[in-house]
Coordinates of C-alpha atoms and ligand atoms in Angstrom, one line a residue:
M29 CA 164.7 115.2 140.0
T30 CA 161.3 116.6 139.3
R31 CA 159.5 117.6 142.5
I32 CA 156.4 115.8 141.5
E33 CA 154.8 115.9 145.0
G34 CA 154.3 119.6 144.5
A35 CA 152.0 119.1 141.4
W36 CA 148.5 120.0 142.6
S37 CA 146.4 119.0 139.5
I38 CA 146.4 116.8 136.5
E39 CA 146.7 119.9 134.3
V40 CA 150.0 120.8 136.1
L41 CA 151.2 117.3 135.4
R42 CA 150.2 117.7 131.8
Q43 CA 152.2 121.0 131.4
R44 CA 155.2 119.3 133.0
A45 CA 154.8 116.3 130.6
R46 CA 154.7 118.7 127.7
A47 CA 158.0 120.1 128.8
A48 CA 159.6 116.7 129.5
L49 CA 158.6 114.9 126.3
P50 CA 159.6 115.6 122.7
R51 CA 156.7 117.1 120.9
L52 CA 155.9 114.1 118.8
V53 CA 155.6 111.9 121.9
F54 CA 153.5 114.4 123.8
D55 CA 151.2 114.9 120.8
F56 CA 150.9 111.1 120.4
V57 CA 149.5 111.0 124.0
D58 CA 147.6 114.3 124.1
G59 CA 146.1 114.3 120.6
G60 CA 142.8 112.9 119.2
A61 CA 141.3 112.1 115.8
E62 CA 140.7 114.5 113.0
D63 CA 139.3 117.8 114.3
E64 CA 139.6 116.6 117.9
I65 CA 136.0 117.6 118.5
A66 CA 135.3 114.3 120.5
L67 CA 138.5 114.8 122.4
A68 CA 137.5 118.3 123.5
R69 CA 133.8 117.3 124.1
N70 CA 135.0 114.5 126.5
R71 CA 136.3 117.3 128.8
R72 CA 133.8 120.0 128.1
A73 CA 130.8 117.8 128.8
F74 CA 131.8 117.3 132.4
G75 CA 131.5 121.0 132.9
D76 CA 127.8 120.9 131.8
F77 CA 126.8 119.1 135.0
R78 CA 126.1 120.9 138.2
I79 CA 126.6 119.3 141.5
W80 CA 124.0 120.0 144.2
P81 CA 125.6 119.6 147.5
R82 CA 124.1 118.8 150.9
P83 CA 127.2 119.3 153.0
L84 CA 125.5 119.1 156.4
E85 CA 125.1 115.3 155.7
A86 CA 128.8 115.0 155.4
A87 CA 131.0 112.4 157.0
A88 CA 134.3 113.7 158.3
S89 CA 136.1 111.0 156.6
P90 CA 134.2 109.6 153.5
D91 CA 134.9 106.0 152.4
T92 CA 136.2 106.0 148.8
R93 CA 136.6 102.2 148.6
T94 CA 134.7 99.9 146.3
V95 CA 134.9 96.4 144.9
L96 CA 134.8 95.6 141.2
F97 CA 135.0 92.1 139.8
D98 CA 136.5 91.0 143.2
S99 CA 139.2 93.6 142.9
E100 CA 139.3 95.9 145.9
L101 CA 139.8 99.5 144.9
A102 CA 140.9 102.3 147.2
I103 CA 139.1 104.7 144.8
P104 CA 136.7 103.7 142.1
L105 CA 139.2 104.1 139.3
V106 CA 140.9 101.7 136.9
V107 CA 144.0 102.7 134.9
A108 CA 143.1 102.5 131.1
P109 CA 145.1 100.4 128.6
T110 CA 147.5 102.4 126.5
G111 CA 149.8 101.1 123.8
L112 CA 153.6 101.9 123.5
T113 CA 153.7 103.4 127.0
G114 CA 157.5 102.7 127.0
L115 CA 157.9 105.7 124.8
L116 CA 157.1 108.0 127.7
W117 CA 159.2 106.2 130.3
P118 CA 161.3 103.1 129.9
G119 CA 159.3 100.1 131.3
G120 CA 156.3 102.4 131.4
E121 CA 153.7 99.6 131.8
V122 CA 155.6 98.1 134.8
A123 CA 155.8 101.6 136.3
L124 CA 152.0 102.2 135.8
A125 CA 151.1 98.8 137.3
R126 CA 153.3 99.5 140.3
A127 CA 151.8 102.9 140.8
A128 CA 148.2 101.4 140.5
A129 CA 149.0 98.7 143.1
A130 CA 150.7 101.2 145.5
R131 CA 147.5 103.3 145.4
G132 CA 145.1 100.4 145.7
C133 CA 143.9 100.6 142.1
V134 CA 144.2 98.1 139.1
Y135 CA 146.0 98.6 135.9
T136 CA 144.8 97.4 132.5
L137 CA 147.7 96.2 130.2
S138 CA 147.2 96.7 126.5
T139 CA 147.8 94.1 123.8
A140 CA 149.9 96.9 122.2
A141 CA 152.1 97.3 125.3
S142 CA 155.8 97.7 125.2
C143 CA 156.4 95.4 128.3
P144 CA 155.2 91.7 128.2
V145 CA 152.3 90.6 130.4
E146 CA 154.5 88.3 132.5
E147 CA 156.8 91.1 133.6
V148 CA 153.9 93.5 134.4
V149 CA 152.0 91.0 136.4
A150 CA 155.2 90.1 138.4
A151 CA 155.5 93.7 139.3
A152 CA 151.9 94.0 140.6
P153 CA 150.4 90.6 141.3
G154 CA 146.7 90.5 141.4
R155 CA 146.4 94.1 140.2
V156 CA 146.6 93.7 136.4
W157 CA 143.7 93.3 134.0
F158 CA 144.3 92.7 130.3
Q159 CA 142.9 94.5 127.2
L160 CA 142.6 92.5 124.0
Y161 CA 142.8 93.8 120.4
L162 CA 141.6 90.7 118.4
T163 CA 143.9 89.7 115.7
R164 CA 142.8 88.1 112.3
D165 CA 145.0 85.2 113.2
R166 CA 142.8 83.4 115.8
G167 CA 145.7 81.0 116.6
F168 CA 147.7 84.0 117.8
A169 CA 144.8 85.4 119.7
A170 CA 144.1 82.1 121.4
E171 CA 147.8 81.7 122.4
L172 CA 147.8 85.3 123.7
L173 CA 144.8 84.6 125.8
D174 CA 146.4 81.5 127.3
R175 CA 149.5 83.5 128.0
V176 CA 147.6 86.2 129.7
R177 CA 145.6 83.7 131.8
Q178 CA 148.8 81.9 132.8
A179 CA 150.5 85.1 133.8
G180 CA 147.7 85.7 136.3
C181 CA 145.2 88.2 134.8
R182 CA 141.6 87.4 135.7
V183 CA 139.7 90.2 134.0
L184 CA 139.7 90.6 130.2
I185 CA 138.6 93.7 128.3
L186 CA 137.9 93.5 124.5
T187 CA 138.3 96.9 122.8
T188 CA 135.6 97.2 120.0
D189 CA 136.1 100.7 118.6
T190 CA 139.3 100.2 116.7
P191 CA 138.6 98.1 113.5
V192 CA 140.8 100.7 111.8
L193 CA 143.0 103.4 113.4
G194 CA 141.5 106.9 113.7
Q195 CA 143.3 109.6 111.8
R196 CA 145.5 111.4 114.3
E197 CA 146.6 114.5 112.5
R198 CA 149.1 115.7 115.1
D199 CA 151.0 112.4 114.4
L200 CA 150.8 113.1 110.7
A201 CA 152.1 116.6 111.1
N202 CA 155.0 115.4 113.3
G203 CA 156.0 112.6 111.0
F204 CA 155.1 110.0 113.7
T205 CA 153.8 107.6 111.1
I206 CA 154.6 104.2 109.5
P207 CA 157.2 104.5 108.1
P208 CA 158.5 107.4 110.1
A209 CA 158.7 110.6 108.2
L210 CA 160.7 112.8 110.7
G211 CA 161.6 116.1 109.2
L212 CA 164.4 118.3 110.6
R213 CA 162.2 120.0 113.1
P214 CA 161.0 116.9 115.0
L215 CA 164.6 115.6 114.9
C216 CA 165.9 118.8 116.5
D217 CA 163.1 118.5 119.0
L218 CA 164.2 115.0 120.0
L219 CA 167.7 116.3 120.5
A220 CA 166.4 119.1 122.6
H221 CA 165.2 116.6 125.2
P222 CA 168.5 115.0 126.3
R223 CA 167.1 113.7 129.6
W224 CA 164.4 111.8 127.8
L225 CA 166.9 110.5 125.2
L226 CA 169.4 109.4 127.9
R227 CA 166.6 107.7 129.9
H228 CA 166.1 105.7 126.7
R229 CA 169.9 105.2 126.3
L230 CA 169.7 107.2 123.1
R231 CA 167.6 104.4 121.5
P232 CA 163.9 105.3 121.9
D233 CA 163.4 103.5 118.6
R234 CA 163.9 100.2 120.5
V235 CA 160.6 100.6 122.3
T236 CA 158.5 97.9 120.7
F237 CA 155.2 95.9 120.9
A238 CA 156.2 93.2 123.4
H239 CA 153.5 90.7 122.7
F240 CA 154.4 90.5 119.0
T241 CA 158.2 90.5 119.1
G242 CA 158.5 86.7 119.1
R243 CA 156.7 86.6 115.8
H244 CA 158.5 89.4 114.1
G245 CA 162.0 89.3 115.5
R246 CA 163.5 92.2 117.4
R247 CA 162.2 95.1 115.3
G248 CA 161.7 98.6 116.5
G249 CA 158.3 100.0 117.4
L250 CA 157.3 101.8 114.3
E251 CA 158.7 99.1 112.0
L252 CA 156.7 96.5 113.9
A253 CA 153.6 98.7 114.0
A254 CA 153.2 98.3 110.2
H255 CA 152.9 94.5 110.6
I256 CA 150.7 94.7 113.6
G257 CA 148.2 97.2 112.1
A258 CA 147.7 94.5 109.4
M259 CA 147.3 91.8 112.0
F260 CA 144.2 93.3 113.8
E261 CA 140.8 92.1 112.9
P262 CA 139.2 94.8 110.7
R263 CA 135.7 93.3 110.9
L264 CA 135.0 92.9 114.6
G265 CA 131.4 91.9 115.0
W266 CA 129.2 89.9 117.4
R267 CA 130.5 86.6 116.1
E268 CA 134.0 87.6 117.0
V269 CA 133.0 88.9 120.4
A270 CA 131.3 85.6 121.1
W271 CA 134.5 83.8 120.0
V272 CA 136.5 85.7 122.6
R273 CA 133.8 85.2 125.3
E274 CA 133.9 81.4 124.8
R275 CA 137.7 81.4 125.4
W276 CA 137.7 83.4 128.6
E277 CA 136.3 82.0 131.9
G278 CA 136.9 85.1 134.0
P279 CA 135.1 88.5 133.9
F280 CA 134.8 89.8 130.4
L281 CA 134.1 93.4 129.4
L282 CA 133.6 95.3 126.2
K283 CA 135.3 98.7 125.9
G284 CA 134.2 101.2 123.3
V285 CA 130.4 101.0 123.7
L286 CA 128.5 104.3 123.3
H287 CA 125.1 103.2 122.1
P288 CA 122.5 101.7 124.5
E289 CA 121.4 99.2 121.8
E290 CA 124.9 97.9 121.5
A291 CA 125.1 97.7 125.3
E292 CA 122.0 95.6 125.4
Q293 CA 123.5 93.2 122.8
A294 CA 126.8 93.0 124.6
V295 CA 125.0 91.7 127.7
A296 CA 123.1 89.2 125.5
V297 CA 126.4 87.7 124.2
G298 CA 127.7 87.4 127.8
A299 CA 129.6 90.5 128.7
D300 CA 130.0 90.9 132.4
G301 CA 130.6 94.6 132.2
L302 CA 131.0 97.5 129.8
V303 CA 133.3 100.4 129.4
V304 CA 131.5 103.4 127.9
S305 CA 134.2 105.0 125.9
N306 CA 135.1 106.8 122.7
H307 CA 138.7 105.8 123.0
G308 CA 139.6 109.2 124.5
G309 CA 138.5 110.9 121.2
R310 CA 141.2 109.1 119.3
Q311 CA 139.0 107.0 117.0
L312 CA 135.7 108.3 115.4
D313 CA 135.5 112.1 115.8
R314 CA 132.2 113.9 116.5
V315 CA 130.8 111.1 118.6
P316 CA 129.1 111.9 122.0
A317 CA 131.3 112.5 125.0
A318 CA 131.6 109.3 127.0
I319 CA 129.9 111.1 130.0
E320 CA 127.0 112.1 127.7
A321 CA 126.5 108.5 126.5
L322 CA 126.8 107.0 130.0
P323 CA 123.3 107.7 131.4
H324 CA 121.7 106.3 128.3
V325 CA 123.6 103.0 128.7
V326 CA 123.1 102.9 132.4
R327 CA 119.3 103.4 132.0
R328 CA 119.1 100.7 129.4
L329 CA 121.0 98.1 131.4
D330 CA 119.2 98.9 134.6
G331 CA 121.9 97.5 136.9
R332 CA 122.4 94.1 135.1
V333 CA 126.2 94.6 134.8
P334 CA 128.6 97.2 136.0
V335 CA 129.3 100.1 133.7
L336 CA 132.6 101.9 133.7
L337 CA 133.1 105.5 132.3
D338 CA 136.2 106.1 130.3
G339 CA 137.3 109.4 128.7
G340 CA 138.1 112.9 129.9
I341 CA 138.6 112.2 133.6
R342 CA 141.1 114.8 134.9
R343 CA 139.5 115.7 138.3
G344 CA 138.1 113.8 141.2
L345 CA 134.9 115.8 140.5
D346 CA 134.7 114.1 137.1
L347 CA 134.8 110.8 138.8
F348 CA 132.1 112.0 141.2
I349 CA 129.8 113.0 138.3
A350 CA 130.4 109.6 136.6
L351 CA 129.4 107.8 139.7
A352 CA 126.4 110.0 140.2
L353 CA 125.3 109.1 136.7
G354 CA 125.5 105.4 137.5
A355 CA 129.0 104.3 136.7
A356 CA 130.5 101.6 138.9
A357 CA 134.0 103.2 138.4
G358 CA 135.9 105.4 136.1
M359 CA 138.9 104.6 133.8
A360 CA 141.6 107.2 133.1
G361 CA 144.3 107.1 130.5
R362 CA 146.1 110.4 129.8
A363 CA 145.9 111.6 133.5
L364 CA 148.2 108.7 134.4
L365 CA 150.4 109.1 131.3
Y366 CA 151.1 112.8 132.1
G367 CA 152.3 111.8 135.6
L368 CA 154.4 108.9 134.2
A369 CA 156.1 111.2 131.7
C370 CA 157.2 113.5 134.5
A371 CA 158.6 111.0 137.0
G372 CA 157.9 107.4 136.1
A373 CA 156.0 105.4 138.7
R374 CA 156.2 108.2 141.2
G375 CA 154.5 110.6 138.8
A376 CA 151.8 108.1 138.0
E377 CA 151.3 107.6 141.7
R378 CA 151.0 111.4 142.1
A379 CA 148.3 111.4 139.4
L380 CA 146.3 108.8 141.3
A381 CA 146.8 110.6 144.6
I382 CA 145.5 113.9 143.1
L383 CA 142.4 112.2 141.7
G384 CA 141.8 110.4 145.1
E385 CA 142.3 113.6 147.1
E386 CA 140.0 115.5 144.8
L387 CA 137.3 112.8 145.0
R388 CA 137.6 112.7 148.8
R389 CA 137.3 116.5 149.1
A390 CA 134.3 116.5 146.7
M391 CA 132.6 113.8 148.8
I392 CA 133.1 115.9 152.0
L393 CA 131.9 119.1 150.3
C394 CA 128.8 117.3 148.9
G395 CA 127.9 115.3 151.9
A396 CA 128.4 111.8 150.4
P397 CA 129.6 109.4 153.1
D398 CA 130.6 106.6 150.7
I399 CA 130.7 105.5 147.1
R400 CA 127.4 103.7 147.2
A401 CA 125.7 106.9 148.3
I402 CA 126.7 108.8 145.2
D403 CA 123.8 108.9 142.9
A404 CA 121.8 111.3 140.7
R405 CA 120.4 113.1 143.7
W406 CA 123.7 114.9 143.9
L407 CA 123.2 116.4 140.4
A408 CA 121.0 119.5 139.9
P409 CA 118.2 118.8 137.4
E410 CA 119.1 120.4 134.0
G411 CA 118.0 124.0 133.6
R412 CA 116.0 124.1 136.8
L413 CA 118.2 126.3 139.0
T414 CA 118.1 129.4 136.8
S415 CA 114.6 130.4 137.9
A416 CA 113.0 129.9 141.3
P417 CA 110.7 126.8 141.5
S418 CA 107.1 127.7 141.3
V419 CA 105.5 127.9 144.7
P420 CA 102.0 126.5 145.1
V421 CA 99.5 129.3 145.6
H422 CA 97.0 128.6 148.4
P423 CA 93.6 130.1 148.1
Ligands
FMN711 C1 148.6 107.1 124.1 C2 147.4 106.3 124.2 C3 147.4 105.0 123.8 C4 146.2 104.2 123.9 N1 146.3 102.9 123.6 C5 145.2 102.1 123.8 C6 145.2 100.7 123.6 O1 146.2 100.1 123.3 N2 144.1 100.0 123.8 C7 142.9 100.6 124.1 O2 141.9 99.9 124.3 N3 142.8 101.9 124.3 C8 143.9 102.7 124.2 N4 143.8 104.0 124.4 C9 142.6 104.6 124.9 C10 142.5 104.5 126.4 O3 142.4 103.2 126.9 C11 141.3 105.3 127.0 O4 140.2 104.9 126.3 C12 141.5 106.8 126.8 O5 142.8 107.2 127.1 C13 140.5 107.5 127.8 O6 140.5 108.9 127.7 P1 141.4 109.8 128.7 O7 142.8 109.7 128.2 O8 140.8 111.1 128.5 O9 141.3 109.3 130.1 C14 145.0 104.8 124.3 C15 145.0 106.2 124.7 C16 146.2 106.9 124.7 C17 146.1 108.3 125.1

């Protein structure tokens, strides 16, 4: 059994996930689109901010709780939707939802999940939001929305940045494609991970897209992916967004917004919140980092709806910076997936515990008593600290 409790950072979990997973699965999670510039920028951009602490204002025990769309959160973090999570750990989505619930967070289940919404909600009642990829077949989309509502999800997130799939070149190199093109090396690599294979009862190819299986019989994941790719709406525009909005009574968010003008329009068509995101650098390369785009969107919306920051969060400090720039909460994908790959729900819980402990420590060291208190005053103004401020000269 992996001693996951000893892992002290998300990077440690990442290294352990790299060892635990066959390379093609690790790369599917870890990789980004084309030259992976947006992927790297998502991380690097956090390093450009400088925190300006006032520790003497500290509370001994800062309050990390917040409320988002009536969901109480122990830390301001929502687990991001990820497709085919069962490849990392059997029943991966159920494990992530359980971990989120155990740590007082919420989990967002993807349309492209490998466990059905009913099963996931049953494992973590009241703690599951749903992410929609709109299909061309509106009958199917309407049925799916009914199913999601009946299962008990209240919050819906429509992803807008995936009209076509970004070109993920690690997947191409590994033959993780449709149809699969596994060469000898990836096959040997699969065999070199017997624990992972045994966990999947030697049939990882049975991991599938649970919300689509009824339509397409019991096909394996990659086989089904070919059909599903063709099912998604390639021309998602404001009309389509309005179509979804009309069919969902609960809180409705758009995920994938980077531009302030798009944010403005999203609110005009009835979005109750936005997720500023570049899909973790997996779609269009060379876009701004999510954390770079965040203050522009926040400024434009001026508090009209909550804004979440998604992309690159690997530290509690990243979350602190996002909050300081006006995010209501963060969303994290890979940080949780690395933990899941190491030890299932326990590993995902460990990832949340690490982020929570780091945020708490950051709040103590900064002097922020609670989440509402975290604002731009905790960030050093750009470029100013390199030279001493000019002192007024008295005659
Ligand atoms: C393996 C994987 C699968 C993903 N699948 C989906 C998905 O089905 N729907 C979606 O909206 N976003 C999906 N995403 C994007 C995440 O929701 C999120 O935007 C991204 O992971 C954030 O970046 P981070 O991993 O640096 O936290 C996926 C990301 C990864 C890594």
